[in-house]
Structure formats: C-alpha cells, structure tokens
PDB file of C-alpha atoms in Angstrom:
ATOM      1  CA  MET A   1     -25.726 -34.747  31.498  1.00 37.00           C
ATOM      2  CA  LEU A   2     -24.331 -31.641  30.575  1.00 33.00           C
ATOM      3  CA  GLN A   3     -26.253 -29.622  32.974  1.00 36.00           C
ATOM      4  CA  GLN A   4     -24.388 -30.077  36.082  1.00 36.00           C
ATOM      5  CA  TYR A   5     -20.858 -27.826  34.764  1.00 34.00           C
ATOM      6  CA  ARG A   6     -21.260 -24.998  35.011  1.00 36.00           C
ATOM      7  CA  PRO A   7     -20.720 -22.522  31.924  1.00 38.00           C
ATOM      8  CA  GLN A   8     -17.078 -20.622  33.485  1.00 39.00           C
ATOM      9  CA  LEU A   9     -15.509 -24.378  33.049  1.00 41.00           C
ATOM     10  CA  SER A  10     -14.974 -23.405  29.668  1.00 43.00           C
ATOM     11  CA  VAL A  11     -13.530 -19.924  30.033  1.00 44.00           C
ATOM     12  CA  LEU A  12     -11.447 -21.210  33.557  1.00 41.00           C
ATOM     13  CA  LEU A  13     -10.433 -24.269  30.726  1.00 46.00           C
ATOM     14  CA  LEU A  14      -8.614 -22.437  28.544  1.00 46.00           C
ATOM     15  CA  TYR A  15      -7.273 -19.682  31.474  1.00 43.00           C
ATOM     16  CA  GLN A  16      -5.702 -22.147  33.536  1.00 44.00           C
ATOM     17  CA  PHE A  17      -4.230 -24.450  30.424  1.00 45.00           C
ATOM     18  CA  SER A  18      -2.568 -21.070  29.039  1.00 44.00           C
ATOM     19  CA  HIS A  19      -1.357 -19.922  32.071  1.00 42.00           C
ATOM     20  CA  GLY A  20       1.291 -22.868  33.920  1.00 41.00           C
ATOM     21  CA  LEU A  21       0.098 -25.224  30.958  1.00 37.00           C
ATOM     22  CA  GLU A  22      -1.107 -27.863  34.700  1.00 36.00           C
ATOM     23  CA  ILE A  23      -3.894 -29.895  33.910  1.00 35.00           C
ATOM     24  CA  LYS A  24      -5.309 -30.566  37.577  1.00 35.00           C
ATOM     25  CA  PHE A  25      -7.932 -27.986  37.025  1.00 34.00           C
ATOM     26  CA  LEU A  26      -9.649 -30.552  35.047  1.00 35.00           C
ATOM     27  CA  THR A  27     -10.627 -31.984  38.477  1.00 34.00           C
ATOM     28  CA  ASN A  28     -11.048 -29.211  41.027  1.00 38.00           C
ATOM     29  CA  THR A  29     -12.802 -25.876  38.740  1.00 36.00           C
ATOM     30  CA  HIS A  30     -11.724 -22.949  42.062  1.00 37.00           C
ATOM     31  CA  MET A  31      -8.179 -22.484  41.517  1.00 38.00           C
ATOM     32  CA  ASN A  32      -6.806 -19.644  42.219  1.00 43.00           C
ATOM     33  CA  THR A  33      -5.382 -18.185  39.482  1.00 42.00           C
ATOM     34  CA  SER A  34      -3.907 -14.406  40.604  1.00 44.00           C
ATOM     35  CA  ASN A  35      -1.006 -15.743  40.918  1.00 45.00           C
ATOM     36  CA  SER A  36      -0.542 -17.268  37.559  1.00 44.00           C
ATOM     37  CA  TYR A  37      -2.043 -13.966  36.187  1.00 45.00           C
ATOM     38  CA  SER A  38       0.601 -11.990  37.920  1.00 45.00           C
ATOM     39  CA  TRP A  39       2.966 -13.730  36.147  1.00 44.00           C
ATOM     40  CA  PHE A  40       1.415 -13.176  32.544  1.00 49.00           C
ATOM     41  CA  HIS A  41       2.541  -9.208  34.162  1.00 54.00           C
ATOM     42  CA  LYS A  42       6.442  -9.793  34.785  1.00 59.00           C
ATOM     43  CA  GLU A  43       6.953 -12.089  32.077  1.00 59.00           C
ATOM     44  CA  ASN A  44       6.135  -9.141  29.387  1.00 57.00           C
ATOM     45  CA  ILE A  45       7.186  -6.678  31.371  1.00 65.00           C
ATOM     46  CA  LEU A  46      10.771  -8.302  31.900  1.00 69.00           C
ATOM     47  CA  LEU A  47      10.921  -9.243  29.058  1.00 63.00           C
ATOM     48  CA  LEU A  48      10.273  -5.825  27.426  1.00 65.00           C
ATOM     49  CA  ILE A  49      12.337  -5.092  29.459  1.00 73.00           C
ATOM     50  CA  GLY A  50      15.166  -7.023  28.047  1.00 72.00           C
ATOM     51  CA  VAL A  51      14.276  -6.480  24.433  1.00 69.00           C
ATOM     52  CA  LEU A  52      14.473  -2.760  24.245  1.00 71.00           C
ATOM     53  CA  ILE A  53      18.422  -3.132  26.226  1.00 78.00           C
ATOM     54  CA  VAL A  54      19.202  -4.923  23.084  1.00 72.00           C
ATOM     55  CA  VAL A  55      18.067  -2.217  20.128  1.00 69.00           C
ATOM     56  CA  LEU A  56      19.375   0.283  23.036  1.00 73.00           C
ATOM     57  CA  ILE A  57      23.285  -1.329  23.296  1.00 75.00           C
ATOM     58  CA  ILE A  58      22.846  -1.707  19.011  1.00 70.00           C
ATOM     59  CA  SER A  59      21.857   1.340  18.444  1.00 66.00           C
ATOM     60  CA  PHE A  60      25.119   2.907  20.675  1.00 68.00           C
ATOM     61  CA  SER A  61      27.522   0.878  19.073  1.00 72.00           C
ATOM     62  CA  SER A  62      27.735   1.173  16.067  1.00 69.00           C
ATOM     63  CA  GLY A  63      30.770  -1.419  15.626  1.00 73.00           C
ATOM     64  CA  ILE A  64      27.778  -3.862  16.661  1.00 72.00           C
ATOM     65  CA  ARG A  65      25.359  -2.097  14.001  1.00 68.00           C
ATOM     66  CA  ASP A  66      27.501  -3.296  11.218  1.00 68.00           C
ATOM     67  CA  VAL A  67      28.566  -6.664  12.060  1.00 73.00           C
ATOM     68  CA  ILE A  68      24.263  -7.162  12.267  1.00 72.00           C
ATOM     69  CA  THR A  69      23.961  -4.999   9.409  1.00 74.00           C
ATOM     70  CA  SER A  70      26.679  -7.129   7.014  1.00 77.00           C
ATOM     71  CA  ALA A  71      25.643 -10.158   8.321  1.00 77.00           C
ATOM     72  CA  ILE A  72      21.881  -9.407   6.925  1.00 79.00           C
ATOM     73  CA  GLU A  73      23.006  -7.890   4.171  1.00 81.00           C
ATOM     74  CA  PHE A  74      25.022 -11.574   3.824  1.00 76.00           C
ATOM     75  CA  LEU A  75      21.671 -13.852   4.604  1.00 80.00           C
ATOM     76  CA  GLY A  76      19.775 -11.768   2.869  1.00 84.00           C
ATOM     77  CA  SER A  77      21.412 -12.193  -0.992  1.00 86.00           C
ATOM     78  CA  ILE A  78      21.782 -16.080   0.132  1.00 87.00           C
ATOM     79  CA  ALA A  79      18.424 -16.935   0.413  1.00 85.00           C
ATOM     80  CA  ALA A  80      17.338 -14.165  -2.776  1.00 86.00           C
ATOM     81  CA  SER A  81      20.405 -16.414  -4.965  1.00 88.00           C
ATOM     82  CA  ARG A  82      18.117 -19.805  -4.192  1.00 89.00           C
ATOM     83  CA  PRO A  83      14.588 -18.635  -3.136  1.00 89.00           C
ATOM     84  CA  VAL A  84      13.057 -21.304  -3.489  1.00 92.00           C
ATOM     85  CA  LEU A  85      15.379 -23.746  -0.935  1.00 92.00           C
ATOM     86  CA  GLY A  86      15.234 -19.849   0.644  1.00 91.00           C
ATOM     87  CA  MET A  87      11.678 -19.746   1.590  1.00 93.00           C
ATOM     88  CA  ALA A  88      10.504 -23.611   2.803  1.00 93.00           C
ATOM     89  CA  THR A  89      13.794 -22.210   5.082  1.00 93.00           C
ATOM     90  CA  TYR A  90      12.803 -19.306   6.918  1.00 93.00           C
ATOM     91  CA  VAL A  91       8.969 -21.100   6.595  1.00 94.00           C
ATOM     92  CA  GLY A  92      10.326 -24.012   8.525  1.00 93.00           C
ATOM     93  CA  ILE A  93      12.398 -22.534  10.870  1.00 91.00           C
ATOM     94  CA  SER A  94       8.912 -20.401  11.760  1.00 92.00           C
ATOM     95  CA  ALA A  95       7.155 -23.260  12.073  1.00 93.00           C
ATOM     96  CA  PHE A  96       9.460 -25.206  14.273  1.00 90.00           C
ATOM     97  CA  ALA A  97      10.031 -22.051  16.289  1.00 87.00           C
ATOM     98  CA  ALA A  98       6.219 -21.875  16.165  1.00 87.00           C
ATOM     99  CA  VAL A  99       5.599 -24.848  18.110  1.00 86.00           C
ATOM    100  CA  LEU A 100       8.654 -24.261  20.877  1.00 79.00           C
ATOM    101  CA  SER A 101       8.525 -21.922  23.290  1.00 65.00           C
ATOM    102  CA  PHE A 102      12.027 -21.005  23.297  1.00 64.00           C
ATOM    103  CA  PHE A 103      12.963 -20.321  20.149  1.00 72.00           C
ATOM    104  CA  SER A 104      11.953 -16.983  17.987  1.00 79.00           C
ATOM    105  CA  SER A 105      11.565 -16.860  14.480  1.00 82.00           C
ATOM    106  CA  ALA A 106      11.833 -12.965  14.615  1.00 84.00           C
ATOM    107  CA  PRO A 107      15.007 -12.275  14.156  1.00 85.00           C
ATOM    108  CA  LEU A 108      15.137 -14.051  11.006  1.00 89.00           C
ATOM    109  CA  ILE A 109      12.863 -10.747   9.675  1.00 91.00           C
ATOM    110  CA  PRO A 110      15.389  -8.641   8.491  1.00 91.00           C
ATOM    111  CA  ILE A 111      17.071 -11.107   6.724  1.00 91.00           C
ATOM    112  CA  ALA A 112      13.324 -12.313   4.795  1.00 93.00           C
ATOM    113  CA  LEU A 113      12.478  -8.568   4.326  1.00 93.00           C
ATOM    114  CA  VAL A 114      16.355  -8.422   2.564  1.00 91.00           C
ATOM    115  CA  ALA A 115      15.629 -11.090  -0.217  1.00 92.00           C
ATOM    116  CA  TRP A 116      12.142 -11.153  -1.139  1.00 94.00           C
ATOM    117  CA  GLY A 117      10.656  -7.503   0.408  1.00 93.00           C
ATOM    118  CA  PRO A 118       7.715  -6.924   2.727  1.00 94.00           C
ATOM    119  CA  ILE A 119       4.439  -9.001   1.139  1.00 95.00           C
ATOM    120  CA  ALA A 120       6.475 -12.299   1.324  1.00 95.00           C
ATOM    121  CA  THR A 121       7.978 -11.458   3.870  1.00 95.00           C
ATOM    122  CA  VAL A 122       4.424 -11.113   5.653  1.00 96.00           C
ATOM    123  CA  ILE A 123       3.234 -14.094   4.052  1.00 96.00           C
ATOM    124  CA  LEU A 124       6.393 -16.688   4.391  1.00 95.00           C
ATOM    125  CA  THR A 125       6.404 -15.947   8.228  1.00 95.00           C
ATOM    126  CA  LEU A 126       2.166 -16.343   8.923  1.00 96.00           C
ATOM    127  CA  SER A 127       3.044 -19.418   6.167  1.00 96.00           C
ATOM    128  CA  GLY A 128       5.050 -20.662   8.618  1.00 95.00           C
ATOM    129  CA  TRP A 129       3.470 -19.546  11.762  1.00 94.00           C
ATOM    130  CA  ILE A 130      -0.015 -21.495  10.607  1.00 95.00           C
ATOM    131  CA  LEU A 131       2.073 -24.546   9.875  1.00 96.00           C
ATOM    132  CA  GLY A 132       3.663 -24.781  13.628  1.00 93.00           C
ATOM    133  CA  GLY A 133       0.024 -23.593  14.709  1.00 92.00           C
ATOM    134  CA  VAL A 134      -0.993 -27.037  12.748  1.00 94.00           C
ATOM    135  CA  ILE A 135       1.798 -28.838  13.792  1.00 92.00           C
ATOM    136  CA  SER A 136       1.414 -28.443  17.743  1.00 89.00           C
ATOM    137  CA  TYR A 137      -2.703 -29.327  17.701  1.00 91.00           C
ATOM    138  CA  THR A 138      -1.693 -31.902  15.741  1.00 91.00           C
ATOM    139  CA  LEU A 139       0.301 -33.705  18.142  1.00 88.00           C
ATOM    140  CA  ALA A 140      -2.409 -32.932  20.442  1.00 85.00           C
ATOM    141  CA  TYR A 141      -4.322 -34.343  18.404  1.00 88.00           C
ATOM    142  CA  TYR A 142      -3.497 -37.361  18.323  1.00 88.00           C
ATOM    143  CA  PHE A 143      -0.725 -37.993  21.412  1.00 84.00           C
ATOM    144  CA  GLY A 144      -2.641 -35.809  24.312  1.00 79.00           C
ATOM    145  CA  GLN A 145      -4.890 -37.027  25.031  1.00 72.00           C
ATOM    146  CA  PRO A 146      -3.971 -40.387  25.982  1.00 74.00           C
ATOM    147  CA  LEU A 147      -1.748 -37.718  28.577  1.00 64.00           C
ATOM    148  CA  VAL A 148      -4.800 -36.332  30.292  1.00 63.00           C
ATOM    149  CA  LYS A 149      -6.968 -39.643  30.544  1.00 61.00           C
ATOM    150  CA  LYS A 150      -4.511 -40.651  32.613  1.00 60.00           C
ATOM    151  CA  ILE A 151      -5.206 -37.668  35.338  1.00 54.00           C
ATOM    152  CA  ILE A 152      -8.309 -38.316  35.057  1.00 55.00           C
ATOM    153  CA  SER A 153     -10.888 -40.086  33.924  1.00 66.00           C
ATOM    154  CA  LYS A 154     -12.594 -41.197  30.808  1.00 67.00           C
ATOM    155  CA  GLU A 155     -16.016 -39.558  31.485  1.00 70.00           C
ATOM    156  CA  LYS A 156     -14.632 -36.860  33.227  1.00 64.00           C
ATOM    157  CA  TYR A 157     -13.253 -36.150  30.261  1.00 61.00           C
ATOM    158  CA  THR A 158     -15.429 -37.427  27.622  1.00 66.00           C
ATOM    159  CA  HIS A 159     -18.204 -34.520  30.152  1.00 59.00           C
ATOM    160  CA  TYR A 160     -15.622 -31.659  29.928  1.00 54.00           C
ATOM    161  CA  SER A 161     -14.426 -32.023  26.372  1.00 62.00           C
ATOM    162  CA  GLU A 162     -17.783 -32.479  25.336  1.00 64.00           C
ATOM    163  CA  PHE A 163     -19.141 -29.152  27.306  1.00 54.00           C
ATOM    164  CA  LEU A 164     -16.049 -26.593  25.789  1.00 59.00           C
ATOM    165  CA  LEU A 165     -17.277 -27.422  22.668  1.00 65.00           C
ATOM    166  CA  GLN A 166     -20.013 -26.651  22.695  1.00 64.00           C
ATOM    167  CA  LYS A 167     -19.670 -23.741  25.688  1.00 65.00           C
ATOM    168  CA  ILE A 168     -16.727 -22.359  24.455  1.00 75.00           C
ATOM    169  CA  SER A 169     -18.048 -19.154  21.110  1.00 81.00           C
ATOM    170  CA  PHE A 170     -15.074 -18.909  18.847  1.00 86.00           C
ATOM    171  CA  ASN A 171     -15.036 -14.878  19.726  1.00 85.00           C
ATOM    172  CA  LEU A 172     -13.198 -16.418  23.042  1.00 83.00           C
ATOM    173  CA  ILE A 173     -11.141 -18.636  20.874  1.00 86.00           C
ATOM    174  CA  VAL A 174      -9.637 -15.395  18.972  1.00 87.00           C
ATOM    175  CA  LEU A 175      -8.598 -13.999  22.098  1.00 84.00           C
ATOM    176  CA  PHE A 176      -6.719 -16.614  24.061  1.00 82.00           C
ATOM    177  CA  ARG A 177      -5.104 -17.264  19.680  1.00 86.00           C
ATOM    178  CA  LEU A 178      -3.784 -13.719  20.533  1.00 86.00           C
ATOM    179  CA  ALA A 179      -3.264 -14.004  24.747  1.00 80.00           C
ATOM    180  CA  VAL A 180      -0.707 -17.076  24.341  1.00 77.00           C
ATOM    181  CA  PRO A 181       1.986 -18.138  23.056  1.00 76.00           C
ATOM    182  CA  SER A 182       1.093 -20.041  20.325  1.00 77.00           C
ATOM    183  CA  GLU A 183       2.309 -23.695  20.780  1.00 74.00           C
ATOM    184  CA  ILE A 184       0.044 -23.800  23.955  1.00 77.00           C
ATOM    185  CA  GLY A 185      -2.867 -22.779  22.089  1.00 80.00           C
ATOM    186  CA  GLY A 186      -2.699 -25.213  19.116  1.00 85.00           C
ATOM    187  CA  ILE A 187      -2.186 -28.136  22.144  1.00 82.00           C
ATOM    188  CA  LEU A 188      -5.002 -27.175  24.268  1.00 81.00           C
ATOM    189  CA  LEU A 189      -7.403 -26.871  20.718  1.00 86.00           C
ATOM    190  CA  GLY A 190      -6.135 -30.267  19.774  1.00 88.00           C
ATOM    191  CA  VAL A 191      -6.366 -32.144  23.038  1.00 85.00           C
ATOM    192  CA  ILE A 192      -9.873 -31.044  23.395  1.00 82.00           C
ATOM    193  CA  ARG A 193     -10.164 -31.937  19.319  1.00 85.00           C
ATOM    194  CA  TYR A 194     -11.707 -28.672  18.314  1.00 88.00           C
ATOM    195  CA  PRO A 195     -12.505 -28.318  14.921  1.00 90.00           C
ATOM    196  CA  PHE A 196      -9.864 -27.775  12.834  1.00 94.00           C
ATOM    197  CA  GLY A 197     -11.733 -25.436  10.469  1.00 94.00           C
ATOM    198  CA  LYS A 198     -12.547 -22.617  12.907  1.00 93.00           C
ATOM    199  CA  TYR A 199      -9.356 -23.648  14.834  1.00 94.00           C
ATOM    200  CA  LEU A 200      -7.219 -22.782  11.601  1.00 95.00           C
ATOM    201  CA  LEU A 201      -9.227 -19.240  11.042  1.00 96.00           C
ATOM    202  CA  ALA A 202      -8.482 -18.216  14.670  1.00 93.00           C
ATOM    203  CA  THR A 203      -4.849 -18.892  14.261  1.00 94.00           C
ATOM    204  CA  LEU A 204      -4.772 -16.576  10.593  1.00 95.00           C
ATOM    205  CA  ILE A 205      -6.836 -13.970  12.805  1.00 94.00           C
ATOM    206  CA  SER A 206      -4.364 -13.579  15.265  1.00 92.00           C
ATOM    207  CA  GLU A 207      -1.212 -14.411  13.957  1.00 93.00           C
ATOM    208  CA  LEU A 208      -1.710 -11.876  10.559  1.00 94.00           C
ATOM    209  CA  PRO A 209      -1.869  -8.481  12.707  1.00 93.00           C
ATOM    210  CA  PHE A 210       1.387  -9.714  14.611  1.00 92.00           C
ATOM    211  CA  ALA A 211       3.325 -10.749  11.307  1.00 94.00           C
ATOM    212  CA  ILE A 212       2.434  -7.671  10.256  1.00 94.00           C
ATOM    213  CA  VAL A 213       3.596  -5.538  13.019  1.00 93.00           C
ATOM    214  CA  LEU A 214       6.788  -7.623  12.874  1.00 92.00           C
ATOM    215  CA  THR A 215       7.741  -7.552   9.397  1.00 94.00           C
ATOM    216  CA  TYR A 216       7.623  -3.401  10.182  1.00 93.00           C
ATOM    217  CA  ALA A 217       9.795  -3.706  12.786  1.00 91.00           C
ATOM    218  CA  GLY A 218      11.553  -5.502  11.213  1.00 90.00           C
ATOM    219  CA  ASP A 219      11.993  -2.833   8.341  1.00 92.00           C
ATOM    220  CA  ALA A 220      12.903  -0.633  10.444  1.00 90.00           C
ATOM    221  CA  PHE A 221      15.498  -2.200  11.647  1.00 87.00           C
ATOM    222  CA  ILE A 222      16.828  -2.516   8.560  1.00 88.00           C
ATOM    223  CA  LYS A 223      16.096   1.148   8.106  1.00 88.00           C
ATOM    224  CA  GLN A 224      18.528   1.695  11.678  1.00 84.00           C
ATOM    225  CA  LYS A 225      14.909   3.946  13.138  1.00 88.00           C
ATOM    226  CA  PHE A 226      15.990   1.965  16.463  1.00 82.00           C
ATOM    227  CA  GLY A 227      13.056   4.416  18.261  1.00 85.00           C
ATOM    228  CA  SER A 228      10.959   2.735  15.386  1.00 86.00           C
ATOM    229  CA  VAL A 229      11.350  -0.191  16.244  1.00 85.00           C
ATOM    230  CA  ALA A 230      11.471   0.432  20.797  1.00 85.00           C
ATOM    231  CA  ILE A 231       8.005   1.736  19.730  1.00 88.00           C
ATOM    232  CA  TYR A 232       5.853  -1.556  17.654  1.00 86.00           C
ATOM    233  CA  ILE A 233       8.587  -3.487  20.251  1.00 85.00           C
ATOM    234  CA  VAL A 234       6.285  -1.450  23.503  1.00 84.00           C
ATOM    235  CA  ALA A 235       2.940  -1.647  20.731  1.00 87.00           C
ATOM    236  CA  ILE A 236       2.929  -5.843  20.920  1.00 84.00           C
ATOM    237  CA  THR A 237       3.808  -5.803  24.479  1.00 81.00           C
ATOM    238  CA  ILE A 238       0.853  -4.092  25.383  1.00 83.00           C
ATOM    239  CA  ALA A 239      -1.610  -5.231  22.895  1.00 85.00           C
ATOM    240  CA  VAL A 240      -0.539  -9.210  24.859  1.00 81.00           C
ATOM    241  CA  ALA A 241      -0.663  -7.466  27.878  1.00 80.00           C
ATOM    242  CA  VAL A 242      -4.682  -6.212  27.307  1.00 84.00           C
ATOM    243  CA  PHE A 243      -5.196  -9.374  25.580  1.00 84.00           C
ATOM    244  CA  GLY A 244      -4.301 -11.549  28.286  1.00 78.00           C
ATOM    245  CA  TYR A 245      -6.412  -9.189  30.970  1.00 80.00           C
ATOM    246  CA  LEU A 246      -8.537  -9.531  28.385  1.00 82.00           C
ATOM    247  CA  LEU A 247      -8.747 -13.675  29.009  1.00 76.00           C
ATOM    248  CA  HIS A 248      -8.417 -13.146  32.672  1.00 74.00           C
ATOM    249  CA  ARG A 249     -11.569 -10.053  33.307  1.00 78.00           C
ATOM    250  CA  GLU A 250     -13.545 -13.289  30.921  1.00 72.00           C
ATOM    251  CA  TYR A 251     -12.210 -15.691  33.330  1.00 65.00           C
ATOM    252  CA  LYS A 252     -13.763 -13.602  36.454  1.00 67.00           C
ATOM    253  CA  LYS A 253     -16.933 -12.691  34.841  1.00 68.00           C
ATOM    254  CA  ASN A 254     -17.880 -16.452  34.400  1.00 58.00           C
ATOM    255  CA  ASN A 255     -16.451 -17.318  38.023  1.00 54.00           C
ATOM    256  CA  GLU A 256     -18.583 -15.904  39.514  1.00 56.00           C
TER     257      GLU A 256
END
C-alpha cells in the first residue's frame, strides 16, 4: 500500500513543517515552497542585521559596555558561589529556551563562562538544549498525534507516518536539525514517532557545533573583542542559511 506514495514525501514533510508549521501539506503534496524559503532567508538576514547593530552599539558605547560587563561579572560570581543551584538553573533556562522559539539562552553564556569556564559552559549549554529537545519530542509524541489526526484521516496518518519512518535517512534528519529551530525538529519528529535513540543522537550532533561556537563568541564578548563576536554571529547565520538551502535543494530534487 505504501508503494503508492512517492519518496519525496519524507523530504516534503520535513521541509513544509519546518517553514511555517503548516500541517495541511499532509493532504497536498504539491505545495509551493518558494515563499517559505524566501521568508527563511529574510528572517536570517533581519536577525543578523539586528544582532550586529546591538554589537556595534555596545562596542562604541563605553557606558553600556561597562554596565553589561559589571552585570555579567556580578551574576557570574553569584552562580559560581552556588554551583549546583547555578548550573541547574542555567540548564533549566537553556532547556526552556530550546522549547520556546521566542526565547534564547545565548545571552546567558557569558555569565556561565565567568562562573564555570568554557568546557563546563559547552557541556551545560548542550545539556540544556538536549533536555529541551527531549521535552519537545516527548510532548509531541504523546499529544501531537491527536491534533494531526483531527486534520487528516487516521488511515492517511498511519500510511504517511509509516512511510516516513521507512524513507527518512539519518543524514537527512541531522541536516533538518541543523537547518531549523530545535523546537520545530523536536515537535515534528515526535509527532511521527521517529526512533528516540536516533533523534537523541541527531540532536547531539546538530547542537554541539552551535554550543561550541556560541561559547567562543561569549568569550570574545567578555574580552570585548567585538569584531570576533560579529564574525562568529555572521558564521552561524551563514551556516544556518547553507543548511536551509541544502534542505531546500533536497526537497526540490525529490519533488521533480
């Protein structure tokens, strides 16, 4: 029965869900993705410009710079004086940020660096993000399917989910996790009940580079090397855009 569905459905599902969280694609495999892809680029460009403007303002304003530096040192000393509570709080906030798209834990990285150093910061940041990914996956695993089943028939849902689990390669899952926000990947892969072990490994592989680069960026920020901070930010933005392009190309290749 599954042979009637074309192989591009797996890539289509990942791509469409990641660009607008639209579920109606499950009943239409010929949706146009050009608008969502251009939106992806616009979002990254606007984010890049906004962050670079903030970095520029801080670098040229000694008053703002001194206030931020003092706040980082103060909060870092508090976290260092209560390591267990501080680390647990940091991991919890990082996990919370990984679940909700409107919040980021990146501004807390300099505080963690002051308190515990770079290696611990990478480990704690990565732990928080993975925990958040597990939460997103678990919520979608147990509560996401009823929502999808209200939109499409139970039979279609069963056919699509079984087909996806057969056709999606691990490399594509890693690329998907690299290209889209963590909460989106966790929700989608939880809904289709992608194997948890593979999901966890893909999350680790995809989140580790960002944890390392952001830790370097945080260290440069503390040392007031704002040119380096800008370079790291640009590098991350370009990397995400490239991953998004590769995912888009994979979709087009399988949809031809």
